[in-house]
Amino acid sequence: MELLLWKKLARDKKYLLLIWGTVMAISILMFQLTESIGGLLGYAVMYSAMVNKKQDTVLRLPDVFYFLPVDAAARRKMVGGQFWWSCFLEAVIHTFFATMYLLLTTYYIDITVTRLYWWKPVILFIAIFSITHTDQYYSFLKTTKEGVADLLVLLGLGKFTVCIWALLLPRSMEPVYWALYCCFALLLLSSDIYYLRKYGKHVVSYYADYDFSRELKPFKI
Amino acid sequence: MSIEVTELNKKLGSFELKNINLQIPSGYICGLIGENGAGKTTLLKTMMGLYGLDAGSVRLEGKDLENREKEVKNNLGIVMEECLYEDYLTVEGLGKGYGFCYTGFSMEEYKKYTEEFGLSFKQKIKKLSEGMKIRLQFAFALSHHPTIYLMDEPTANLDEEFRKRFWEICSIELERGATILISSHLTEDLDKKADYISYLKNGELLFCKDRERLQESFLLVKGENYQLRNLPKDKVISREEGAFGGSALILPWNSEKLKEYQIETPNLRQLMYYLAKGEKENGTITMEKISKR
């Protein structure tokens, strides 16, 4: 579908859209890749830290790991399983997001050159829904009482990308979709601002005193 | 000593446990009492390794918690008011999933206790009521035969019948040589069962004393308000006056004067009440009086 659209844009000499679409597609893939790798590094640091941390620290395993008669080596083994599971999830989630972003990009470009079909808003809805992944976001904040260790990762720079993206939308888009998109962008921004205000200070002060090199040392997975 | 806490310090936000010293010999039960927010749960969580120590040491059965973590925790039976096990597990899953961590764990006994305590093996922890979660933790703890039990408000959510059974089992465990440190608001239980009483106030351990001797260290006197006002000030911890007379917690002394009053041995609830009242009214003076006893 994408390739057909690209060909169509080239044939119709809509070079601006072609360049914009290509840049967006590359940036989406790069962004997803970076976020994925960043996320994995984050998990690596986080899990290694959690092995020896206690309940009164931000980074921690479930309470049960600290009062069971297991030593750091056993905890590391348990955490190792969680690490690889997280890696798998990261890969799946980011592949999915990348696909959805690309579909969305294609759709926006497509809408400017072809007719609007009934199924296109459905794709738009699915894409928007997948980008927000708000359920994951909320459940994380809910389960870790003071835990906001990888808040910055979860805040998802992608949300800001989507907001900036809105500014780059083709002007020919119908007003109803513009309105929808703006509401969506505002919602994302307001939730980010809310959580940054609530936890940002805590995260900054935590990471300011954090000795990452020490934490990475015992990490042998 | 089965439990030895030396100069324990722990800061959690604005709250702080200050220089806690606690010694409990094997085969005894110690009640940890104090008002809400006094630090009972924090102390227990620090002792079980959920919080790191800022200073001091915790030695259980002669082994240091920091250096011999695995051995120490293997001998710890834990029952907390807030169930710390992952709530997506089933009752059976808890035994299978975590039982293997304890060298003395017996799945047969776990099954026996859970059945006796009215727990279904297939039920998920999150579906259990607070009282049932206590029963579950108790069953799990009993099944790995610990030598030390750390319990935080275990009886608060239990029905009368099971509370009775709970104390029966505790007595059996004590006879076996286990040591129990139990925090509770329900001082009526501790009045009868505890060998020692530790009183926490604002993160400080004011005393850890033999219960009977502790109760003998104070007297609850009742009389007319004017009579209570005549009591020597240095002997009065605190006083409460009512429309038809009042009562006061005092430090006993040999005096004929006391015969004028109705005298009782205070129970733990009364002790806690008057000590806290005295602290509010007289500040550190009360603490000095208590420390001297």
Short mmCIF file of C-alpha atoms in Angstrom, two decimals:
data_model
loop_
_atom_site.label_atom_id
_atom_site.label_comp_id
_atom_site.label_asym_id
_atom_site.label_seq_id
_atom_site.Cartn_x
_atom_site.Cartn_y
_atom_site.Cartn_z
CA MET A 1 0.00 0.00 0.00
CA GLU A 2 2.79 2.41 0.96
CA LEU A 3 4.80 1.67 -2.14
CA LEU A 4 1.79 2.21 -4.36
CA LEU A 5 1.16 5.54 -2.71
CA TRP A 6 4.78 6.56 -3.12
CA LYS A 7 4.66 5.70 -6.82
CA LYS A 8 1.43 7.61 -7.16
CA LEU A 9 2.93 10.68 -5.50
CA ALA A 10 5.96 10.54 -7.80
CA ARG A 11 3.76 10.12 -10.87
CA ASP A 12 1.59 13.08 -9.86
CA LYS A 13 4.73 15.11 -9.13
CA LYS A 14 3.65 15.75 -5.52
CA TYR A 15 7.27 15.92 -4.46
CA LEU A 16 6.69 17.86 -1.25
CA LEU A 17 4.34 15.18 0.05
CA LEU A 18 6.70 12.48 -1.14
CA ILE A 19 9.66 13.99 0.74
CA TRP A 20 7.56 14.67 3.83
CA GLY A 21 6.22 11.11 3.84
CA THR A 22 9.67 9.61 3.38
CA VAL A 23 11.20 11.71 6.15
CA MET A 24 8.35 10.83 8.47
CA ALA A 25 8.64 7.12 7.69
CA ILE A 26 12.38 7.11 8.35
CA SER A 27 12.02 9.17 11.50
CA ILE A 28 9.29 6.86 12.78
CA LEU A 29 11.45 3.81 12.27
CA MET A 30 14.48 5.50 13.82
CA PHE A 31 12.41 6.75 16.73
CA GLN A 32 10.93 3.35 17.43
CA LEU A 33 14.35 1.75 17.20
CA THR A 34 15.88 4.31 19.56
CA GLU A 35 13.04 4.05 22.03
CA SER A 36 13.30 0.28 21.93
CA ILE A 37 17.05 0.25 22.57
CA GLY A 38 16.70 3.00 25.18
CA GLY A 39 13.96 1.03 26.85
CA LEU A 40 16.08 -2.11 26.95
CA LEU A 41 19.01 -0.24 28.45
CA GLY A 42 16.61 1.25 30.96
CA TYR A 43 15.37 -2.19 31.91
CA ALA A 44 18.93 -3.47 32.22
CA VAL A 45 19.85 -0.70 34.65
CA MET A 46 16.56 -0.92 36.46
CA TYR A 47 16.59 -4.67 36.98
CA SER A 48 20.20 -4.76 38.06
CA ALA A 49 19.47 -2.01 40.55
CA MET A 50 16.41 -3.80 41.85
CA VAL A 51 18.35 -6.93 42.75
CA ASN A 52 19.91 -5.30 45.79
CA LYS A 53 17.52 -2.46 46.49
CA LYS A 54 15.02 -2.57 49.30
CA GLN A 55 11.40 -1.57 49.53
CA ASP A 56 12.14 2.03 50.43
CA THR A 57 13.79 2.75 47.11
CA VAL A 58 12.14 3.82 43.90
CA LEU A 59 13.51 0.93 41.89
CA ARG A 60 12.39 -2.29 43.41
CA LEU A 61 11.07 -5.72 42.75
CA PRO A 62 7.77 -6.83 44.23
CA ASP A 63 8.00 -6.89 48.05
CA VAL A 64 7.98 -10.65 48.22
CA PHE A 65 11.47 -10.86 46.69
CA TYR A 66 12.94 -9.07 49.69
CA PHE A 67 11.62 -11.17 52.51
CA LEU A 68 11.85 -14.58 50.89
CA PRO A 69 15.01 -16.42 51.85
CA VAL A 70 16.79 -15.75 48.59
CA ASP A 71 20.11 -14.05 48.14
CA ALA A 72 21.15 -11.50 45.53
CA ALA A 73 22.24 -14.24 43.10
CA ALA A 74 18.84 -15.92 43.20
CA ARG A 75 17.08 -12.57 42.85
CA ARG A 76 19.24 -11.81 39.82
CA LYS A 77 18.19 -15.13 38.30
CA MET A 78 14.53 -14.35 38.89
CA VAL A 79 15.00 -10.87 37.49
CA GLY A 80 16.83 -12.31 34.47
CA GLY A 81 13.62 -14.01 33.38
CA GLN A 82 11.73 -10.76 33.69
CA PHE A 83 14.44 -8.97 31.70
CA TRP A 84 14.16 -11.26 28.69
CA TRP A 85 10.40 -11.10 28.87
CA SER A 86 10.64 -7.31 28.83
CA CYS A 87 12.97 -7.48 25.83
CA PHE A 88 10.44 -9.58 23.96
CA LEU A 89 7.62 -7.21 24.87
CA GLU A 90 9.67 -4.20 23.83
CA ALA A 91 10.34 -5.78 20.43
CA VAL A 92 6.68 -6.68 19.89
CA ILE A 93 5.31 -3.37 21.12
CA HIS A 94 7.66 -1.21 19.07
CA THR A 95 7.17 -3.22 15.91
CA PHE A 96 3.47 -2.76 16.39
CA PHE A 97 3.80 0.97 17.04
CA ALA A 98 6.09 1.45 14.07
CA THR A 99 3.54 -0.27 11.83
CA MET A 100 0.74 1.84 13.19
CA TYR A 101 2.70 5.09 12.80
CA LEU A 102 3.51 4.17 9.21
CA LEU A 103 -0.10 3.37 8.48
CA LEU A 104 -1.08 6.69 9.96
CA THR A 105 1.49 8.57 7.89
CA THR A 106 0.37 6.79 4.78
CA TYR A 107 -3.20 7.60 5.55
CA TYR A 108 -2.53 11.31 6.01
CA ILE A 109 -0.70 11.48 2.75
CA ASP A 110 -3.29 9.34 1.05
CA ILE A 111 -6.13 11.52 2.21
CA THR A 112 -4.62 14.46 0.39
CA VAL A 113 -4.45 12.71 -2.97
CA THR A 114 -7.30 10.23 -3.01
CA ARG A 115 -10.91 9.98 -1.91
CA LEU A 116 -11.85 9.37 1.67
CA TYR A 117 -13.13 5.85 2.16
CA TRP A 118 -15.19 4.66 5.15
CA TRP A 119 -12.47 2.31 6.37
CA LYS A 120 -9.88 5.02 6.67
CA PRO A 121 -11.26 6.54 9.88
CA VAL A 122 -11.21 3.01 11.33
CA ILE A 123 -7.51 2.77 10.65
CA LEU A 124 -7.06 6.23 12.11
CA PHE A 125 -8.87 5.18 15.26
CA ILE A 126 -6.80 2.01 15.68
CA ALA A 127 -3.60 3.93 15.05
CA ILE A 128 -4.45 6.64 17.56
CA PHE A 129 -5.50 4.06 20.12
CA SER A 130 -2.26 2.15 19.72
CA ILE A 131 -0.12 5.25 20.01
CA THR A 132 -1.59 6.34 23.28
CA HIS A 133 -1.14 2.96 25.04
CA THR A 134 -2.61 4.79 27.99
CA ASP A 135 -3.67 1.62 29.78
CA GLN A 136 -0.07 0.50 30.10
CA TYR A 137 0.91 3.98 31.22
CA TYR A 138 -1.71 4.20 33.92
CA SER A 139 -1.27 0.68 35.23
CA PHE A 140 2.45 1.31 35.62
CA LEU A 141 1.90 4.43 37.68
CA LYS A 142 -0.77 2.72 39.69
CA THR A 143 1.24 -0.37 40.60
CA THR A 144 4.42 1.43 41.56
CA LYS A 145 3.32 3.69 44.37
CA GLU A 146 6.22 6.03 44.17
CA GLY A 147 7.86 4.26 41.30
CA VAL A 148 8.44 6.40 38.30
CA ALA A 149 11.83 5.04 37.41
CA ASP A 150 11.38 4.99 33.70
CA LEU A 151 8.82 7.74 33.59
CA LEU A 152 10.75 9.53 30.92
CA VAL A 153 10.62 6.47 28.70
CA LEU A 154 6.94 5.99 29.40
CA LEU A 155 6.07 9.59 28.83
CA GLY A 156 6.94 8.56 25.34
CA LEU A 157 8.55 11.23 23.27
CA GLY A 158 6.26 9.77 20.66
CA LYS A 159 3.42 11.73 22.14
CA PHE A 160 5.22 14.97 21.56
CA THR A 161 6.08 13.77 18.07
CA VAL A 162 2.42 13.20 17.42
CA CYS A 163 1.62 16.69 18.63
CA ILE A 164 4.26 18.30 16.44
CA TRP A 165 3.12 16.07 13.67
CA ALA A 166 -0.30 17.66 13.89
CA LEU A 167 1.28 20.95 12.86
CA LEU A 168 2.65 19.30 9.77
CA LEU A 169 -0.67 17.82 8.68
CA PRO A 170 -1.76 18.58 5.13
CA ARG A 171 -3.95 21.65 5.01
CA SER A 172 -6.46 19.91 2.79
CA MET A 173 -7.61 17.70 5.64
CA GLU A 174 -11.25 18.13 6.52
CA PRO A 175 -11.98 20.35 9.57
CA VAL A 176 -13.58 17.50 11.49
CA TYR A 177 -10.33 15.52 11.37
CA TRP A 178 -8.32 18.61 12.28
CA ALA A 179 -10.53 19.06 15.35
CA LEU A 180 -10.19 15.40 16.25
CA TYR A 181 -6.46 15.54 15.91
CA CYS A 182 -6.12 18.71 17.97
CA CYS A 183 -8.22 17.24 20.78
CA PHE A 184 -6.06 14.16 20.74
CA ALA A 185 -2.87 16.22 20.83
CA LEU A 186 -4.17 18.33 23.72
CA LEU A 187 -5.15 15.24 25.66
CA LEU A 188 -1.68 13.77 25.26
CA LEU A 189 0.05 16.98 26.24
CA SER A 190 -2.12 17.54 29.29
CA SER A 191 -1.54 14.00 30.58
CA ASP A 192 2.20 14.40 30.11
CA ILE A 193 2.21 17.73 31.92
CA TYR A 194 0.15 16.24 34.74
CA TYR A 195 2.54 13.35 35.31
CA LEU A 196 5.63 15.48 34.86
CA ARG A 197 4.36 17.87 37.52
CA LYS A 198 3.43 15.01 39.81
CA TYR A 199 6.54 12.86 39.52
CA GLY A 200 9.10 14.89 37.56
CA LYS A 201 10.80 16.46 40.57
CA HIS A 202 11.04 13.10 42.29
CA VAL A 203 12.60 11.48 39.23
CA VAL A 204 15.11 14.27 38.69
CA SER A 205 16.25 14.25 42.33
CA TYR A 206 16.44 10.46 42.29
CA TYR A 207 18.54 10.25 39.16
CA ALA A 208 20.74 13.17 40.25
CA ASP A 209 22.11 11.01 43.10
CA TYR A 210 22.06 7.76 41.21
CA ASP A 211 25.29 5.87 40.70
CA PHE A 212 24.63 3.95 37.49
CA SER A 213 28.14 2.55 37.18
CA ARG A 214 27.85 0.85 40.56
CA GLU A 215 24.49 -0.61 39.67
CA LEU A 216 25.62 -1.98 36.35
CA LYS A 217 28.56 -3.78 37.91
CA PRO A 218 26.71 -6.76 39.39
CA PHE A 219 24.51 -7.10 36.33
CA LYS A 220 25.39 -10.36 34.62
CA ILE A 221 22.58 -11.59 32.46
CA MET B 1 18.83 -14.07 72.40
CA SER B 2 16.55 -14.99 69.55
CA ILE B 3 15.95 -11.41 68.42
CA GLU B 4 18.60 -8.76 68.92
CA VAL B 5 18.15 -5.31 67.50
CA THR B 6 20.97 -2.92 68.29
CA GLU B 7 20.98 0.83 67.77
CA LEU B 8 18.71 0.52 64.74
CA ASN B 9 18.15 3.74 62.86
CA LYS B 10 15.98 4.11 59.82
CA LYS B 11 14.74 7.27 58.14
CA LEU B 12 11.78 7.14 55.80
CA GLY B 13 10.83 10.55 54.54
CA SER B 14 10.01 12.66 57.56
CA PHE B 15 9.60 9.63 59.84
CA GLU B 16 12.52 8.12 61.69
CA LEU B 17 13.16 5.09 63.86
CA LYS B 18 15.71 6.24 66.42
CA ASN B 19 18.24 4.05 68.22
CA ILE B 20 16.01 1.03 68.64
CA ASN B 21 17.39 -1.61 71.00
CA LEU B 22 15.37 -4.76 71.47
CA GLN B 23 16.25 -8.18 72.87
CA ILE B 24 13.85 -11.10 73.04
CA PRO B 25 14.93 -14.54 74.27
CA SER B 26 13.90 -17.76 72.50
CA GLY B 27 10.50 -19.20 73.24
CA TYR B 28 8.87 -15.94 74.28
CA ILE B 29 6.28 -13.68 72.80
CA CYS B 30 6.78 -9.94 72.70
CA GLY B 31 3.95 -7.52 72.00
CA LEU B 32 4.81 -4.39 70.11
CA ILE B 33 2.43 -1.63 71.04
CA GLY B 34 2.12 2.03 70.18
CA GLU B 35 -0.21 4.55 68.63
CA ASN B 36 -0.87 4.75 64.90
CA GLY B 37 2.23 5.96 63.12
CA ALA B 38 4.53 5.11 66.03
CA GLY B 39 6.69 2.99 63.74
CA LYS B 40 5.58 -0.58 64.51
CA THR B 41 5.22 -1.65 60.88
CA THR B 42 8.38 0.17 59.85
CA LEU B 43 10.34 -1.60 62.58
CA LEU B 44 8.97 -5.00 61.55
CA LYS B 45 9.62 -4.35 57.86
CA THR B 46 13.17 -3.28 58.62
CA MET B 47 13.68 -6.41 60.69
CA MET B 48 12.47 -8.63 57.86
CA GLY B 49 14.72 -6.93 55.33
CA LEU B 50 12.17 -4.94 53.38
CA TYR B 51 13.88 -1.71 54.33
CA GLY B 52 17.62 -1.24 54.40
CA LEU B 53 19.21 -0.14 57.69
CA ASP B 54 20.65 3.34 58.00
CA ALA B 55 22.59 2.32 61.09
CA GLY B 56 22.70 -0.45 63.67
CA SER B 57 22.17 -4.16 63.28
CA VAL B 58 19.50 -6.85 63.34
CA ARG B 59 20.56 -10.27 64.54
CA LEU B 60 18.09 -13.12 64.46
CA GLU B 61 19.07 -16.43 66.05
CA GLY B 62 22.55 -14.98 66.39
CA LYS B 63 22.90 -14.33 62.66
CA ASP B 64 23.28 -10.91 61.15
CA LEU B 65 20.48 -10.00 58.75
CA GLU B 66 22.73 -8.07 56.38
CA ASN B 67 25.50 -10.64 56.10
CA ARG B 68 23.53 -13.88 56.33
CA GLU B 69 20.33 -12.77 54.66
CA LYS B 70 19.30 -16.13 53.22
CA GLU B 71 19.80 -18.12 56.44
CA VAL B 72 18.09 -15.51 58.56
CA LYS B 73 15.05 -15.19 56.31
CA ASN B 74 14.74 -18.95 56.06
CA ASN B 75 13.86 -18.92 59.76
CA LEU B 76 11.40 -16.06 59.56
CA GLY B 77 7.66 -16.56 59.51
CA ILE B 78 5.90 -13.46 58.31
CA VAL B 79 2.30 -12.38 58.75
CA MET B 80 1.54 -8.82 57.74
CA GLU B 81 -1.64 -6.81 57.92
CA GLU B 82 -1.04 -5.86 54.29
CA CYS B 83 -0.45 -9.11 52.38
CA LEU B 84 2.87 -8.79 50.58
CA TYR B 85 2.47 -11.78 48.30
CA GLU B 86 1.55 -11.13 44.68
CA ASP B 87 -2.19 -11.13 44.57
CA TYR B 88 -2.55 -12.76 41.16
CA LEU B 89 -1.30 -16.04 42.66
CA THR B 90 -3.70 -18.72 43.81
CA VAL B 91 -3.46 -20.23 47.29
CA GLU B 92 -1.89 -23.31 45.69
CA GLY B 93 0.38 -21.14 43.52
CA LEU B 94 1.78 -19.42 46.60
CA GLY B 95 2.82 -22.75 48.10
CA LYS B 96 4.25 -24.08 44.86
CA GLY B 97 5.78 -20.80 43.75
CA TYR B 98 7.51 -19.68 46.91
CA GLY B 99 7.50 -22.70 49.21
CA PHE B 100 10.65 -24.07 47.59
CA CYS B 101 12.59 -21.03 48.80
CA TYR B 102 12.32 -22.33 52.39
CA THR B 103 14.30 -25.40 53.35
CA GLY B 104 11.70 -26.54 55.88
CA PHE B 105 8.60 -26.02 53.74
CA SER B 106 6.11 -28.87 53.56
CA MET B 107 3.41 -28.74 50.90
CA GLU B 108 1.38 -31.36 52.79
CA GLU B 109 1.32 -29.21 55.90
CA TYR B 110 0.49 -26.14 53.83
CA LYS B 111 -2.45 -28.00 52.35
CA LYS B 112 -3.53 -29.16 55.79
CA TYR B 113 -3.39 -25.68 57.29
CA THR B 114 -5.13 -23.98 54.37
CA GLU B 115 -7.94 -26.53 54.57
CA GLU B 116 -8.21 -26.07 58.30
CA PHE B 117 -8.27 -22.29 57.90
CA GLY B 118 -11.06 -22.49 55.33
CA LEU B 119 -9.03 -21.50 52.27
CA SER B 120 -9.71 -22.94 48.85
CA PHE B 121 -6.59 -24.09 47.02
CA LYS B 122 -7.77 -22.70 43.70
CA GLN B 123 -8.77 -19.28 44.98
CA LYS B 124 -6.77 -16.24 43.94
CA ILE B 125 -5.20 -14.13 46.69
CA LYS B 126 -6.77 -10.94 45.38
CA LYS B 127 -10.22 -12.44 45.87
CA LEU B 128 -9.59 -13.17 49.54
CA SER B 129 -10.87 -10.91 52.31
CA GLU B 130 -8.37 -9.24 54.64
CA GLY B 131 -8.99 -11.82 57.34
CA MET B 132 -8.50 -14.68 54.90
CA LYS B 133 -5.25 -13.15 53.68
CA ILE B 134 -4.00 -13.21 57.27
CA ARG B 135 -5.03 -16.87 57.52
CA LEU B 136 -3.19 -17.60 54.28
CA GLN B 137 0.01 -15.94 55.43
CA PHE B 138 -0.22 -17.73 58.75
CA ALA B 139 -0.70 -21.09 57.01
CA PHE B 140 2.30 -20.41 54.76
CA ALA B 141 4.46 -19.33 57.68
CA LEU B 142 3.53 -22.38 59.77
CA SER B 143 4.32 -24.69 56.86
CA HIS B 144 7.99 -23.80 56.76
CA HIS B 145 8.56 -24.13 60.51
CA PRO B 146 10.24 -20.83 61.29
CA THR B 147 11.95 -20.17 64.60
CA ILE B 148 10.94 -16.51 64.63
CA TYR B 149 7.58 -15.03 63.74
CA LEU B 150 7.23 -11.37 62.85
CA MET B 151 3.59 -10.39 62.77
CA ASP B 152 2.02 -7.04 62.08
CA GLU B 153 -1.53 -6.64 63.37
CA PRO B 154 -2.41 -10.24 62.57
CA THR B 155 -5.52 -10.38 64.72
CA ALA B 156 -7.10 -7.09 63.65
CA ASN B 157 -9.24 -8.62 60.90
CA LEU B 158 -9.82 -12.06 62.37
CA ASP B 159 -13.14 -13.30 63.63
CA GLU B 160 -13.39 -14.37 67.26
CA GLU B 161 -13.31 -18.08 66.52
CA PHE B 162 -10.20 -17.95 64.39
CA ARG B 163 -8.52 -15.51 66.74
CA LYS B 164 -8.84 -18.12 69.46
CA ARG B 165 -7.36 -20.76 67.15
CA PHE B 166 -4.60 -18.34 66.16
CA TRP B 167 -3.49 -17.96 69.76
CA GLU B 168 -3.73 -21.71 70.35
CA ILE B 169 -1.35 -22.33 67.47
CA CYS B 170 0.94 -19.55 68.70
CA SER B 171 1.12 -21.28 72.08
CA ILE B 172 2.11 -24.55 70.39
CA GLU B 173 4.78 -22.73 68.40
CA LEU B 174 6.12 -21.10 71.58
CA GLU B 175 6.32 -24.50 73.25
CA ARG B 176 8.30 -25.69 70.24
CA GLY B 177 10.78 -22.92 71.04
CA ALA B 178 9.75 -20.32 68.48
CA THR B 179 9.90 -16.61 69.28
CA ILE B 180 7.10 -14.26 68.33
CA LEU B 181 7.21 -10.51 67.88
CA ILE B 182 3.71 -9.26 67.30
CA SER B 183 2.38 -5.76 66.85
CA SER B 184 -1.23 -5.23 67.79
CA HIS B 185 -3.77 -2.59 68.57
CA LEU B 186 -5.82 -5.24 70.32
CA THR B 187 -4.05 -5.07 73.62
CA GLU B 188 -6.63 -7.36 75.28
CA ASP B 189 -4.90 -10.30 73.57
CA LEU B 190 -1.47 -9.16 74.61
CA ASP B 191 -2.68 -8.65 78.20
CA LYS B 192 -3.02 -12.39 78.50
CA LYS B 193 -0.48 -13.76 76.03
CA ALA B 194 2.58 -11.53 75.83
CA ASP B 195 5.64 -12.21 77.94
CA TYR B 196 7.26 -8.89 77.02
CA ILE B 197 5.84 -5.58 75.96
CA SER B 198 7.68 -3.08 73.79
CA TYR B 199 6.25 0.40 73.56
CA LEU B 200 7.03 2.53 70.53
CA LYS B 201 6.35 6.21 70.46
CA ASN B 202 7.22 8.51 67.56
CA GLY B 203 9.88 6.14 66.29
CA GLU B 204 11.51 5.62 69.69
CA LEU B 205 11.33 2.47 71.76
CA LEU B 206 10.41 3.75 75.19
CA PHE B 207 10.70 0.40 76.89
CA CYS B 208 10.79 -3.33 76.37
CA LYS B 209 9.77 -4.94 79.63
CA ASP B 210 8.46 -8.12 81.14
CA ARG B 211 4.67 -7.64 80.92
CA GLU B 212 3.87 -8.61 84.49
CA ARG B 213 6.63 -6.45 85.90
CA LEU B 214 5.57 -3.63 83.63
CA GLN B 215 2.02 -3.76 84.89
CA GLU B 216 3.29 -3.95 88.46
CA SER B 217 5.36 -0.85 87.79
CA PHE B 218 2.23 1.25 87.61
CA LEU B 219 -1.00 1.59 89.52
CA LEU B 220 -4.33 2.85 88.36
CA VAL B 221 -5.94 4.78 91.16
CA LYS B 222 -9.53 5.92 91.23
CA GLY B 223 -11.11 8.49 93.49
CA GLU B 224 -12.69 11.87 93.76
CA ASN B 225 -11.17 14.58 91.63
CA TYR B 226 -9.85 16.52 94.64
CA GLN B 227 -8.20 13.31 95.96
CA LEU B 228 -6.44 12.76 92.66
CA ARG B 229 -5.16 16.33 92.67
CA ASN B 230 -3.55 15.64 96.07
CA LEU B 231 -1.35 12.87 94.66
CA PRO B 232 2.35 13.80 94.63
CA LYS B 233 3.10 15.27 91.19
CA ASP B 234 6.32 13.35 90.73
CA LYS B 235 4.40 10.08 91.03
CA VAL B 236 1.58 10.87 88.61
CA ILE B 237 2.00 9.91 84.96
CA SER B 238 -1.34 11.37 83.96
CA ARG B 239 -4.75 11.98 85.38
CA GLU B 240 -8.26 12.09 84.03
CA GLU B 241 -11.06 13.83 85.81
CA GLY B 242 -14.74 13.19 85.22
CA ALA B 243 -18.03 14.50 86.55
CA PHE B 244 -18.21 11.75 89.18
CA GLY B 245 -14.59 11.30 90.04
CA GLY B 246 -11.59 10.30 88.02
CA SER B 247 -8.57 8.05 87.71
CA ALA B 248 -4.84 8.42 87.41
CA LEU B 249 -1.90 6.30 86.42
CA ILE B 250 0.77 6.55 89.04
CA LEU B 251 4.12 5.10 89.99
CA PRO B 252 3.62 3.04 93.15
CA TRP B 253 5.26 3.98 96.41
CA ASN B 254 4.87 2.80 99.97
CA SER B 255 2.40 5.11 101.50
CA GLU B 256 -0.55 4.82 103.79
CA LYS B 257 -2.09 7.55 101.73
CA LEU B 258 -2.84 5.15 98.87
CA LYS B 259 -5.35 3.30 101.04
CA GLU B 260 -7.74 6.18 100.50
CA TYR B 261 -8.00 5.25 96.83
CA GLN B 262 -9.45 2.40 94.86
CA ILE B 263 -6.40 0.74 93.34
CA GLU B 264 -6.16 -1.50 90.27
CA THR B 265 -3.43 -2.99 88.14
CA PRO B 266 -3.70 -1.24 84.78
CA ASN B 267 -4.21 -3.29 81.66
CA LEU B 268 -2.18 -2.53 78.52
CA ARG B 269 -4.91 -0.44 76.94
CA GLN B 270 -5.08 1.76 80.02
CA LEU B 271 -1.29 1.93 80.18
CA MET B 272 -1.07 3.04 76.55
CA TYR B 273 -3.80 5.60 77.04
CA TYR B 274 -2.37 7.20 80.16
CA LEU B 275 1.23 7.08 78.93
CA ALA B 276 0.25 8.84 75.71
CA LYS B 277 -1.84 11.36 77.67
CA GLY B 278 1.05 12.00 80.05
CA GLU B 279 3.42 12.46 77.16
CA LYS B 280 1.11 15.04 75.60
CA GLU B 281 0.65 16.92 78.85
CA ASN B 282 4.10 16.69 80.38
CA GLY B 283 6.39 15.92 77.44
CA THR B 284 9.73 14.42 78.27
CA ILE B 285 9.16 14.38 82.04
CA THR B 286 6.91 11.36 81.66
CA MET B 287 9.46 9.56 79.55
CA GLU B 288 12.12 10.13 82.15
CA LYS B 289 9.85 8.70 84.82
CA ILE B 290 9.15 5.62 82.74
CA SER B 291 12.76 5.06 81.80
CA LYS B 292 13.74 5.04 85.45
CA ARG B 293 11.33 2.26 86.29
#
